Amino acid sequence: MSPLSKELITKLANENDVEVLKEVLHYYAFLKEKKEQEIKKQWDSLEEVEPDEEELKIISEYKNSPEKFEFVSMEEVLKELGINESEL
């Protein structure tokens, strides 16, 4: 959890004004809904394409002998790219 998140939680836990808390929660719901709509819009705008011959070959190879393929965990990928998981 980020330091900003911790600070926000602390401040909200100590807030006595019910109207302020209601407003914060309504704003949170608004932002969450807006973000979900943006994500849905992005998914809806993706164009699906059929795999080409090379991709079909790789898929077939994997289905027939998955042990030949090396897998990397998400943690390893993030570490190699220098991305902190909390930034996602």
mmCIF file of C-alpha atoms in Angstrom:
data_model
loop_
_atom_site.group_PDB
_atom_site.id
_atom_site.type_symbol
_atom_site.label_atom_id
_atom_site.label_comp_id
_atom_site.label_asym_id
_atom_site.label_seq_id
_atom_site.Cartn_x
_atom_site.Cartn_y
_atom_site.Cartn_z
ATOM 1 C CA MET A 1 0.000 0.000 0.000
ATOM 2 C CA SER A 2 1.333 3.420 -0.917
ATOM 3 C CA PRO A 3 2.126 6.091 1.715
ATOM 4 C CA LEU A 4 -0.601 8.274 0.214
ATOM 5 C CA SER A 5 -3.164 5.484 0.632
ATOM 6 C CA LYS A 6 -2.126 4.973 4.245
ATOM 7 C CA GLU A 7 -2.404 8.695 4.958
ATOM 8 C CA LEU A 8 -5.841 8.865 3.340
ATOM 9 C CA ILE A 9 -7.113 5.906 5.344
ATOM 10 C CA THR A 10 -5.821 7.458 8.567
ATOM 11 C CA LYS A 11 -7.462 10.801 7.813
ATOM 12 C CA LEU A 12 -10.772 9.197 6.893
ATOM 13 C CA ALA A 13 -10.704 7.025 10.020
ATOM 14 C CA ASN A 14 -10.307 10.175 12.126
ATOM 15 C CA GLU A 15 -12.931 12.209 10.241
ATOM 16 C CA ASN A 16 -15.973 13.080 12.363
ATOM 17 C CA ASP A 17 -18.056 14.903 9.751
ATOM 18 C CA VAL A 18 -20.453 12.355 8.253
ATOM 19 C CA GLU A 19 -21.193 14.627 5.286
ATOM 20 C CA VAL A 20 -17.500 14.785 4.372
ATOM 21 C CA LEU A 21 -17.272 10.989 4.524
ATOM 22 C CA LYS A 22 -20.379 10.632 2.333
ATOM 23 C CA GLU A 23 -18.934 13.046 -0.202
ATOM 24 C CA VAL A 24 -15.598 11.207 -0.274
ATOM 25 C CA LEU A 25 -17.346 7.857 -0.777
ATOM 26 C CA HIS A 26 -19.568 9.257 -3.541
ATOM 27 C CA TYR A 27 -16.536 10.721 -5.276
ATOM 28 C CA TYR A 28 -14.697 7.415 -4.929
ATOM 29 C CA ALA A 29 -17.665 5.579 -6.485
ATOM 30 C CA PHE A 30 -17.748 8.133 -9.309
ATOM 31 C CA LEU A 31 -14.019 7.746 -10.033
ATOM 32 C CA LYS A 32 -14.222 3.956 -9.882
ATOM 33 C CA GLU A 33 -17.163 3.871 -12.305
ATOM 34 C CA LYS A 34 -15.384 6.294 -14.650
ATOM 35 C CA LYS A 35 -12.243 4.145 -14.640
ATOM 36 C CA GLU A 36 -14.269 0.969 -15.291
ATOM 37 C CA GLN A 37 -16.000 2.672 -18.233
ATOM 38 C CA GLU A 38 -12.644 3.757 -19.670
ATOM 39 C CA ILE A 39 -11.291 0.212 -19.368
ATOM 40 C CA LYS A 40 -14.423 -1.209 -21.013
ATOM 41 C CA LYS A 41 -14.091 1.343 -23.808
ATOM 42 C CA GLN A 42 -10.475 0.275 -24.368
ATOM 43 C CA TRP A 43 -11.413 -3.420 -24.473
ATOM 44 C CA ASP A 44 -14.310 -2.711 -26.833
ATOM 45 C CA SER A 45 -12.011 -0.801 -29.183
ATOM 46 C CA LEU A 46 -9.544 -3.685 -29.545
ATOM 47 C CA GLU A 47 -9.605 -5.320 -32.930
ATOM 48 C CA GLU A 48 -9.344 -9.073 -32.861
ATOM 49 C CA VAL A 49 -7.057 -10.570 -35.460
ATOM 50 C CA GLU A 50 -6.470 -14.133 -36.479
ATOM 51 C CA PRO A 51 -3.043 -15.587 -35.647
ATOM 52 C CA ASP A 52 -0.614 -15.809 -38.541
ATOM 53 C CA GLU A 53 1.148 -19.017 -39.617
ATOM 54 C CA GLU A 54 4.103 -18.525 -37.265
ATOM 55 C CA GLU A 55 1.818 -17.934 -34.282
ATOM 56 C CA LEU A 56 -0.282 -20.993 -35.160
ATOM 57 C CA LYS A 57 2.916 -23.055 -35.309
ATOM 58 C CA ILE A 58 3.982 -21.828 -31.835
ATOM 59 C CA ILE A 59 0.515 -22.562 -30.430
ATOM 60 C CA SER A 60 0.594 -26.044 -31.894
ATOM 61 C CA GLU A 61 4.097 -26.703 -30.524
ATOM 62 C CA TYR A 62 3.012 -25.578 -27.085
ATOM 63 C CA LYS A 63 -0.095 -27.780 -27.120
ATOM 64 C CA ASN A 64 1.966 -30.806 -28.190
ATOM 65 C CA SER A 65 4.911 -30.308 -25.814
ATOM 66 C CA PRO A 66 4.536 -27.502 -23.259
ATOM 67 C CA GLU A 67 7.630 -28.684 -21.378
ATOM 68 C CA LYS A 68 9.808 -27.227 -24.160
ATOM 69 C CA PHE A 69 8.727 -23.687 -23.252
ATOM 70 C CA GLU A 70 10.252 -21.551 -20.527
ATOM 71 C CA PHE A 71 7.880 -19.498 -18.381
ATOM 72 C CA VAL A 72 8.662 -16.383 -16.396
ATOM 73 C CA SER A 73 6.607 -15.230 -13.427
ATOM 74 C CA MET A 74 4.975 -11.800 -13.380
ATOM 75 C CA GLU A 75 7.248 -10.849 -10.483
ATOM 76 C CA GLU A 76 10.326 -11.666 -12.559
ATOM 77 C CA VAL A 77 9.030 -9.644 -15.515
ATOM 78 C CA LEU A 78 8.273 -6.616 -13.340
ATOM 79 C CA LYS A 79 11.671 -6.839 -11.663
ATOM 80 C CA GLU A 80 13.461 -7.068 -15.009
ATOM 81 C CA LEU A 81 11.516 -4.072 -16.341
ATOM 82 C CA GLY A 82 12.117 -2.100 -13.151
ATOM 83 C CA ILE A 83 8.402 -1.720 -12.416
ATOM 84 C CA ASN A 84 7.089 -1.707 -8.868
ATOM 85 C CA GLU A 85 3.918 -3.810 -8.582
ATOM 86 C CA SER A 86 2.200 -0.996 -6.656
ATOM 87 C CA GLU A 87 2.560 1.223 -9.761
ATOM 88 C CA LEU A 88 0.249 -1.017 -11.801
#
